[in-house]
Coordinates of C-alpha atoms and ligand atoms in Angstrom, one line a residue:
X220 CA 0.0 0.0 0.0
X221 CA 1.7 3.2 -1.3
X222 CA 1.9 5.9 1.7
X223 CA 0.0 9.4 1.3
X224 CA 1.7 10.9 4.4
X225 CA 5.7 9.8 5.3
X226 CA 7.0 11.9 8.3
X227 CA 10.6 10.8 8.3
X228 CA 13.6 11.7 10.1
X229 CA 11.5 11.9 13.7
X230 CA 15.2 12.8 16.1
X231 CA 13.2 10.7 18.5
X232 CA 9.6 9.1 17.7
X233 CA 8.1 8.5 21.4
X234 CA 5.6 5.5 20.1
X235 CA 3.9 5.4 23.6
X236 CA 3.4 2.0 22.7
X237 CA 4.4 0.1 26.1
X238 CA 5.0 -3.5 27.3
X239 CA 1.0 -4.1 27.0
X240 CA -2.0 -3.1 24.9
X241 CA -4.3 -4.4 26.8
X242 CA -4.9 -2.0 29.7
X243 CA -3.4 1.2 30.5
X244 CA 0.2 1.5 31.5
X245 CA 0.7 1.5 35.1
X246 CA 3.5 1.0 37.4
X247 CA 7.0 1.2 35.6
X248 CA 5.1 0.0 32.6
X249 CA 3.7 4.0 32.3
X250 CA 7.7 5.5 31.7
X251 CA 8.5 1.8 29.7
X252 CA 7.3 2.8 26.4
X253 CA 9.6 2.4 22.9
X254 CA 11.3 5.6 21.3
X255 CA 12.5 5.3 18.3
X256 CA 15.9 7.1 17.4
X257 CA 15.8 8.8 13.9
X258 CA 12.3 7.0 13.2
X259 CA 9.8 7.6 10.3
X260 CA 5.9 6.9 10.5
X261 CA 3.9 6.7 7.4
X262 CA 0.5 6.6 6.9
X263 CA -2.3 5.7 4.0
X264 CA -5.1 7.8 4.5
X265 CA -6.7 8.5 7.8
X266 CA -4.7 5.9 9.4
X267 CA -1.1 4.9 10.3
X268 CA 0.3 1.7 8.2
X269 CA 3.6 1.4 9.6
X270 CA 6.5 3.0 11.6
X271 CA 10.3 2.0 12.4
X272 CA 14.0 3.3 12.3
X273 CA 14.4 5.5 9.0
X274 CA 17.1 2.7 8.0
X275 CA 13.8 0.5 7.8
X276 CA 11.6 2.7 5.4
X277 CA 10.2 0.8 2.3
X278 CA 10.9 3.5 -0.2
X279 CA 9.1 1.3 -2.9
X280 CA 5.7 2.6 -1.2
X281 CA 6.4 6.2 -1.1
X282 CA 5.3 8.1 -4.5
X283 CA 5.0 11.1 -6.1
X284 CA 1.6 11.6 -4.7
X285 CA 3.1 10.7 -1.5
X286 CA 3.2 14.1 1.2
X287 CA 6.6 13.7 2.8
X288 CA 7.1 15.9 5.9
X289 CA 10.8 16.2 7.4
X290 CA 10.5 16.1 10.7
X291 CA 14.4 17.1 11.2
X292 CA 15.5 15.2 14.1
X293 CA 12.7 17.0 16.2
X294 CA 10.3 14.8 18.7
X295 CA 7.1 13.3 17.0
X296 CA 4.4 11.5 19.4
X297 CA 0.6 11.1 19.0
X298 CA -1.7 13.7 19.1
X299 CA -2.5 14.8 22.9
X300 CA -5.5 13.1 24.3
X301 CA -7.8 15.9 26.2
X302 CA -9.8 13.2 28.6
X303 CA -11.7 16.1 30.7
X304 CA -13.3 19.1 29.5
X305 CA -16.1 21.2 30.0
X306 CA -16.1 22.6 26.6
X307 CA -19.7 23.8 26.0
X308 CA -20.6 27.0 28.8
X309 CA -21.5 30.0 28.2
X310 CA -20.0 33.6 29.9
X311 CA -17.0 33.6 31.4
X312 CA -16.3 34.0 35.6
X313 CA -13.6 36.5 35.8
X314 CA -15.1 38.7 38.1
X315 CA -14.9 35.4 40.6
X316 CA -11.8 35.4 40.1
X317 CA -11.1 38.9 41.8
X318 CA -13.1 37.1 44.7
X319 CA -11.1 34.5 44.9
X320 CA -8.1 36.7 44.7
X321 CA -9.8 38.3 47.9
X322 CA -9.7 35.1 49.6
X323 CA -13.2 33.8 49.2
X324 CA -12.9 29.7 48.4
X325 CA -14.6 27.5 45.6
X326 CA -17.1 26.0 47.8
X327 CA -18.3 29.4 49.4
X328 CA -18.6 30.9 46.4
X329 CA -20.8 27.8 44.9
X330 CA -22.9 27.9 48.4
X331 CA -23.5 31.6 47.4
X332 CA -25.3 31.2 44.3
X333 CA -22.6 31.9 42.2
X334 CA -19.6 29.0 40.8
X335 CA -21.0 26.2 38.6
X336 CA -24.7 28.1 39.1
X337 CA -23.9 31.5 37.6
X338 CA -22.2 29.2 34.5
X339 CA -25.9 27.4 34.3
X340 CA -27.5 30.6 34.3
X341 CA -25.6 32.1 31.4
X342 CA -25.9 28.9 29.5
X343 CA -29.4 28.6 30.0
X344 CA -29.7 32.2 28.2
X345 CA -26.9 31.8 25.7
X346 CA -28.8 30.7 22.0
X347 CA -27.6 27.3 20.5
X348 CA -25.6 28.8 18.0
X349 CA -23.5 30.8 20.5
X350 CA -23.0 28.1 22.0
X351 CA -21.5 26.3 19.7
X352 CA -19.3 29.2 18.0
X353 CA -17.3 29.0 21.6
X354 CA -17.2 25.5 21.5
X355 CA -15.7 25.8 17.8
X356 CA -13.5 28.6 19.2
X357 CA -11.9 26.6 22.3
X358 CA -11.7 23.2 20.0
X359 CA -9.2 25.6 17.0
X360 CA -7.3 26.5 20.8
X361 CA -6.7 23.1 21.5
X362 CA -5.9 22.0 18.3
X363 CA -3.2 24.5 18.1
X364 CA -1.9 22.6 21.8
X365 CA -1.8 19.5 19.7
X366 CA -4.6 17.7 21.0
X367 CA -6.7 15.5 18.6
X368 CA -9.2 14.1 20.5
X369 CA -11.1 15.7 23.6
X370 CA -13.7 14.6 26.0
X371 CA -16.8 17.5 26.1
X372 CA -19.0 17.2 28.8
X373 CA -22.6 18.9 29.4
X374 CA -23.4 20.0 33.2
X375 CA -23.8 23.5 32.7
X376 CA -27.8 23.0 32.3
X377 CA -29.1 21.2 35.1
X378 CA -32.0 20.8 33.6
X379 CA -33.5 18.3 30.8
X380 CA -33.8 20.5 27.7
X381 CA -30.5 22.3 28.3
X382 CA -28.4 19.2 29.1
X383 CA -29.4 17.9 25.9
X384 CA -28.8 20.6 24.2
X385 CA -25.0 20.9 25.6
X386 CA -24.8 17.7 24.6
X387 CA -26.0 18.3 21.0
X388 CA -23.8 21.1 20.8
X389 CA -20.2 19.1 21.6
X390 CA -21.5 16.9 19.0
X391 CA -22.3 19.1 16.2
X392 CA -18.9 20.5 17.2
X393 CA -17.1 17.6 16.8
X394 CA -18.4 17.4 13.3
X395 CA -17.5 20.9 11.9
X396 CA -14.3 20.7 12.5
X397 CA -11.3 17.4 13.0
X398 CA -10.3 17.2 16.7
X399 CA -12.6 14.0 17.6
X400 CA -14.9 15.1 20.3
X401 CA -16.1 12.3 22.5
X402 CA -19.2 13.8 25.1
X403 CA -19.8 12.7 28.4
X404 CA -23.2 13.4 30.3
X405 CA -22.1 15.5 33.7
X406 CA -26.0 16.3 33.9
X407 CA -25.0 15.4 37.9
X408 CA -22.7 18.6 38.0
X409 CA -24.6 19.4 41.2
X410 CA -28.6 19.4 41.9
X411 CA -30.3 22.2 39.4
X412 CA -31.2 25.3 41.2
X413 CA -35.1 24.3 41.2
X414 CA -34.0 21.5 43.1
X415 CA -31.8 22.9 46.0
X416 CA -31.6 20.9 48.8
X417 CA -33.2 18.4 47.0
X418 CA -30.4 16.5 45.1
X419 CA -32.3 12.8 45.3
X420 CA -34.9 14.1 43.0
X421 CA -32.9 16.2 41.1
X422 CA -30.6 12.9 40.4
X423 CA -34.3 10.8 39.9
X424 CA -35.1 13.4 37.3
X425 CA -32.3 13.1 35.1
X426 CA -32.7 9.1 35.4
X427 CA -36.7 9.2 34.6
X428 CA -36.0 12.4 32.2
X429 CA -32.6 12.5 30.5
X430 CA -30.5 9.2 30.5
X431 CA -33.5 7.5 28.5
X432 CA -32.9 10.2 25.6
X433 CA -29.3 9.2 25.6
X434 CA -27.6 6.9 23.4
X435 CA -24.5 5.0 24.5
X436 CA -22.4 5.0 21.6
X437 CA -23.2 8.7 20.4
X438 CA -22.7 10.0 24.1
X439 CA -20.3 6.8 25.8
X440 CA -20.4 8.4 29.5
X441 CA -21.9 9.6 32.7
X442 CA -20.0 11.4 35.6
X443 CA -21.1 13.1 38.6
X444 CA -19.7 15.2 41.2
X445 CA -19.6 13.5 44.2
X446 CA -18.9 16.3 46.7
X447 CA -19.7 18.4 49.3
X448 CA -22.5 20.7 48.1
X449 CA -22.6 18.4 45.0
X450 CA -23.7 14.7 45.7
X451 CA -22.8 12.0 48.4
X452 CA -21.4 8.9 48.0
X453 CA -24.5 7.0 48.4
X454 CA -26.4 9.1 45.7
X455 CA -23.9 8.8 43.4
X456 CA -23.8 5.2 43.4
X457 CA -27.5 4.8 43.1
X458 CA -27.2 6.4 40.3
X459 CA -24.2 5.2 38.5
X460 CA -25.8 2.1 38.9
X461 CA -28.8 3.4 37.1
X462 CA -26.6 4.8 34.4
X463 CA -24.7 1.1 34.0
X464 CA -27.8 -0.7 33.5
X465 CA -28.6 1.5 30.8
X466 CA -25.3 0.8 29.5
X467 CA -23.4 3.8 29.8
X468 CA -19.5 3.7 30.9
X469 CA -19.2 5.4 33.9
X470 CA -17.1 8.3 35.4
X471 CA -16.4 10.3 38.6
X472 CA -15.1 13.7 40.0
X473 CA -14.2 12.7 43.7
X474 CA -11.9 13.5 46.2
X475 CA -11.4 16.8 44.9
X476 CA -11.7 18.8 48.6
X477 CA -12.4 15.9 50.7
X478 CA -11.7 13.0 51.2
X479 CA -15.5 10.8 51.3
X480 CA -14.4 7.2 49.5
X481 CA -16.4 8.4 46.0
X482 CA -13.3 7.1 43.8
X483 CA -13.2 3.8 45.6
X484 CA -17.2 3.6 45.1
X485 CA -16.5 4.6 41.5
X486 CA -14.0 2.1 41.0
X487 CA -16.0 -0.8 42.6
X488 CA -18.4 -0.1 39.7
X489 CA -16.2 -0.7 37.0
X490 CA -15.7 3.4 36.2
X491 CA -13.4 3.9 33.3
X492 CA -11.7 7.0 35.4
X493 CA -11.7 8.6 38.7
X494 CA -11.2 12.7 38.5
X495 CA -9.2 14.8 40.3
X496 CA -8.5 12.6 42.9
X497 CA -6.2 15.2 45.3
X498 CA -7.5 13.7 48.5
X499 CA -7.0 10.1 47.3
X500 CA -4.5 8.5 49.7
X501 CA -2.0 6.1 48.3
X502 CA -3.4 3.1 50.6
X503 CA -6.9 3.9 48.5
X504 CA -4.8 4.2 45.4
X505 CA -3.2 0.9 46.0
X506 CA -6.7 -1.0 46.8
X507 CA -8.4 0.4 43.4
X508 CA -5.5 -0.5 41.5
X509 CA -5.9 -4.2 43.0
X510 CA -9.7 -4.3 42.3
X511 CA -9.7 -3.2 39.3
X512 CA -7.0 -4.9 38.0
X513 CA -5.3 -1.9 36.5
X514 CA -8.1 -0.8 34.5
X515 CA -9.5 2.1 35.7
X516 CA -7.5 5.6 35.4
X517 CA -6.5 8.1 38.0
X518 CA -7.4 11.3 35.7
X519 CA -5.2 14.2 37.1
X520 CA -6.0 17.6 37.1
X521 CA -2.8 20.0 38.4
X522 CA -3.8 23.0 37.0
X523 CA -6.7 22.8 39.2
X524 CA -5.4 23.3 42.5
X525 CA -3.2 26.2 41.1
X526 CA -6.3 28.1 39.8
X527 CA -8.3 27.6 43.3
X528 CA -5.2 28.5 45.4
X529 CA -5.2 25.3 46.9
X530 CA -2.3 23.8 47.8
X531 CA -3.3 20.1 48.4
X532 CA -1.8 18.4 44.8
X533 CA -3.2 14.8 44.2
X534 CA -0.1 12.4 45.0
X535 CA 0.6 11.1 41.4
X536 CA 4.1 9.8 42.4
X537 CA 2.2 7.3 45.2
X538 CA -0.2 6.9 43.0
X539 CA 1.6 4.9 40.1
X540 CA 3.8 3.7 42.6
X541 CA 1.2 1.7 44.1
X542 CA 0.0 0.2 40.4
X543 CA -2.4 2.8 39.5
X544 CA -2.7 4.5 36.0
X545 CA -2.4 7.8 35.6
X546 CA -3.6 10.2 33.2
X547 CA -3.5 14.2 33.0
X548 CA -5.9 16.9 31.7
X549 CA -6.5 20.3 31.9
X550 CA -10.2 19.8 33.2
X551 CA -10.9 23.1 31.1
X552 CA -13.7 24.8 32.4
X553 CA -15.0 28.4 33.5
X554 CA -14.4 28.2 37.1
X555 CA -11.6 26.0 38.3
X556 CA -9.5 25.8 34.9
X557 CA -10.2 28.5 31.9
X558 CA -6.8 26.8 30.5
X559 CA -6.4 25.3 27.3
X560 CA -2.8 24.3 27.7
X561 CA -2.2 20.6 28.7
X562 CA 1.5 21.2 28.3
X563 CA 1.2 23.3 31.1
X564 CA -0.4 20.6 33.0
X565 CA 1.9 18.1 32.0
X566 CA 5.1 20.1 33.5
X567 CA 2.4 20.9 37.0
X568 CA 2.2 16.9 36.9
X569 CA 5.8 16.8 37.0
X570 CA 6.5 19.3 39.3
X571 CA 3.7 19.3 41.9
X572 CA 2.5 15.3 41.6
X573 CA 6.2 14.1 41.0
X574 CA 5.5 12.5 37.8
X575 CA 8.4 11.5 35.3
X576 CA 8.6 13.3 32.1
X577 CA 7.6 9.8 30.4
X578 CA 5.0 9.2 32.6
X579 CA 4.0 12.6 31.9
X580 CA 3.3 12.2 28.3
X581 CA 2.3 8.4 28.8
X582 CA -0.8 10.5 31.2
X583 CA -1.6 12.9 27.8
X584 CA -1.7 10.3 25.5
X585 CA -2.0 6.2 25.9
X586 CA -3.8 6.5 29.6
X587 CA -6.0 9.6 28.6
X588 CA -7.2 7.4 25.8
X589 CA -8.2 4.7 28.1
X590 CA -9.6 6.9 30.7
X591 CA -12.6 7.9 27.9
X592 CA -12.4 4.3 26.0
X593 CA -10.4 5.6 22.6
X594 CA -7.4 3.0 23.3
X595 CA -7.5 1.3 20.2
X596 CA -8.3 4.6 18.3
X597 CA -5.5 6.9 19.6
X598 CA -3.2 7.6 22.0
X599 CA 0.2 5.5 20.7
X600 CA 1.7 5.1 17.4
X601 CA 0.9 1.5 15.7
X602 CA 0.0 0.5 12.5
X603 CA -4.0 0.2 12.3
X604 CA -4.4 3.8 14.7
X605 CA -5.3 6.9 13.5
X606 CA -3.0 9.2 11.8
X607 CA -3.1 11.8 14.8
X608 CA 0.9 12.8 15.0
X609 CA 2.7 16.1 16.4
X610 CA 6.1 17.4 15.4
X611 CA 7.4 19.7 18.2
X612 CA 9.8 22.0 18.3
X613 CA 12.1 20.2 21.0
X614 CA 15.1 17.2 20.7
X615 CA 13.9 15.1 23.4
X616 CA 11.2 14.0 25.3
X617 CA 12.8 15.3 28.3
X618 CA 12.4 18.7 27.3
X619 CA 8.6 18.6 26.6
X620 CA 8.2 19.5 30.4
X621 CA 10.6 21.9 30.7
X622 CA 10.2 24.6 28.4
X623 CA 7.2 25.9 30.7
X624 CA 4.0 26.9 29.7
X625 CA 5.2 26.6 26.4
X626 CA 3.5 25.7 23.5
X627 CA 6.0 23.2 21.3
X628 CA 3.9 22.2 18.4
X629 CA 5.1 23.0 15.1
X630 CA 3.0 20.5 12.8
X631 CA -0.8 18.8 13.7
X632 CA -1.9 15.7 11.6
X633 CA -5.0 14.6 12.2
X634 CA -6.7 11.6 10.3
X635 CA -3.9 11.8 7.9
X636 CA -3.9 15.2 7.2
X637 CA -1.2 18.2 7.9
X638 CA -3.0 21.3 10.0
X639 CA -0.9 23.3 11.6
X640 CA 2.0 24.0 10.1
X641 CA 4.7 26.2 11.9
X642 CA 7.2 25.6 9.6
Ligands
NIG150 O1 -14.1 19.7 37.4 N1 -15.5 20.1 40.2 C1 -16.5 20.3 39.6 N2 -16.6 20.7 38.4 C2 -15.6 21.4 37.6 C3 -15.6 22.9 37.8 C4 -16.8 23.4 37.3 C5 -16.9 24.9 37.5 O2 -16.4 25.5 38.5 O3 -17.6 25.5 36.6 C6 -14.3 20.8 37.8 O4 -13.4 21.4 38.5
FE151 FE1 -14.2 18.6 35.8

């Protein structure tokens, strides 16, 4: 099969293709993954066909139609894997963020009215199509970070008609444009405002009202946020059971600002991922990573804690010292994370979880792609994935989290085809 695209001369191509494929790295399995020196990747249409050392290239297959792209002895990897946004909102909350600069907290500016409720109200007002021009405009941001696939999901409504409509939006997004969007239904972001005090019924009203309107395989996951002045452990189980029957994957913010037992609940279930996770201890680390046999991830969310003032960091080091997968995101949202920049997370993971630069980019890529089920789509370079591939403007991978805040890309491929292009 003759090549379309041939990147050649990759100075290092990190494959992030590690010692197994059948569950996320974890251990020393997550910095154990094969770079190639002086490495070439080709790929026939939207998909990769084969990579190796540039001594191995079969120059019978490339052709004058063939796009070849020198990489120069930079770093090429997969595309970055986005596994936790909250791309559709509308408004923005800086003027919470002169409160919090004043010293009011996350949670007393939620119990005021304001936080995740003044997002719902200015969602609630914003028209579809506004909507989904910000959604366009953040997804062109991230593309220009080098991700290629992101996780969207809804929770800015609270109520049926706008949840769906969130929802409908991160689809329709994903459409116009190629960074693969993959949504998630947060309708359990915390109880509606018509429901206060009342989260039970709000959680029975998206069961009887919203998860039956849902399909599985266009919208693969529900999450909740299991939390003080968002839901308990025992309502969230109830109804992430629901959601499993009806045969959604399932998903989890927990232990964010206390520490209640919702990520070992979660991971008793069978969720894919358990989300911020900064009050997990290592000793509950170590029993999910036992129970679940490796298979659920530990999503991390550094830029989180920086943005809140916080200084409690999930323990990442303990954490995949004790067997369990990690992954990294930038958990871009209006309130606790209006960052787009997941290489910025990726040198926070380093430098306040104690994270390895491999098991850094292992956390944006392989596990990020299991933590929202798009393993055998993304995430590591094989022949048979898709053709999502970064060039970046560095030698090694041990400068990806160094050069701080900085944004490295100079070429996006995705699906085969060259988008950004720095050059
Ligand atoms: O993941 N923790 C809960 N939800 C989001 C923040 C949402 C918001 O503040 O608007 C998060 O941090
Ligand atoms: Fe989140």
């Amino acid at each position: 099969m003759s090549y379309t695209l041939l990147l050649r001369h990759c100075g290092q191509l990190l494959t992030l293709a590690g010692p197994t494929a059948a569950r996320p790295l974890a251990g020393p399995a997550q910095a154990s993954w094969a770079v190639i020196p002086d490495g070439y990747v080709a790929c026939s249409g939207a998909r990769i066909v084969a990579l190796g050392p540039m001594a191995e290239l079969d120059e019978t297959q490339v052709t004058p139609a063939t796009r070849v792209v020198d990489a120069a002895g930079r770093v090429v990897l997969p595309g970055l894997v986005e596994c936790h946004t909250h791309l559709v909102f509308g408004g923005n909350r800086a003027a919470e963020f002169q409160r919090k600069l004043q010293g009011e907290t996350y949670l007393d500016i939620l119990a005021s009215g304001g936080g995740i409720l003044s997002t719902v109200r200015a969602t609630r007002a914003a028209p579809e199509a506004e909507l989904l021009d910000n959604a366009l405009h953040h997804l062109t941001g991230f593309r220009r970070y080098g991700v290629t696939t992101l996780e969207a999901k809804s929770g800015y409504g609270l109520e049926a008609e706008t949840e769906l409509r969130l929802l409908r939006v991160a689809r329709e997004a994903g459409r116009r444009q190629p960074v693969r969007v993959v949504p998630t239904f947060l309708g359990a972001h915390v109880p509606g405002p018509e429901y206060r005090g009342r989260p039970a019924e709000y959680l029975q009203m998206l069961v009887q009202d919203v998860l039956p309107q849902l399909n599985p395989v266009e919208v693969p996951f529900v999450d909740i946020f299991c939390e003080e002045g968002a839901f308990s452990v025992a309502e969230s189980r109830d109804f992430l059971t629901r959601a499993q029957q009806l045969g959604f994957g399932l998903k989890i913010h927990a232990e964010q600002l206390h520490e209640l037992g919702g990520c070992e609940m979660a991971a008793a279930l069978g969720a894919v991922s358990l989300d911020h996770a900064d009050y997990l201890t290592p000793e509950a680390a170590a029993r999910i990573a036992d129970q679940t046999q490796g298979h659920t991830v530990a999503v991390l969310l550094p830029l989180v804690p920086l943005f809140l003032r916080q200084e409690r960091y999930a323990p990442g080091r303990a954490f995949i010292d004790a067997g369990l997968p990690v992954a990294v995101s930038t958990d871009f949202n209006p309130g606790s994370c209006p960052s787009k920049n997941l290489w910025l997370a990726l040198s926070m993971a380093c430098l306040k979880m104690g994270l390895t630069p491999r098991e850094a980019l292992a956390a944006v890529t392989i596990n990020a792609a299991w933590a929202i089920g798009q393993q055998r789509e993304c995430g590591s370079l094989a022949p048979g994935k898709r053709a999502d591939l970064l060039v970046l403007d560095v030698a090694t991978a041990e400068e990806i989290p160094y050069w701080l805040g900085e944004n490295p890309v100079r070429h996006v491929i995705i699906g085969g085809e060259l988008l950004e292009d720095k050059a």
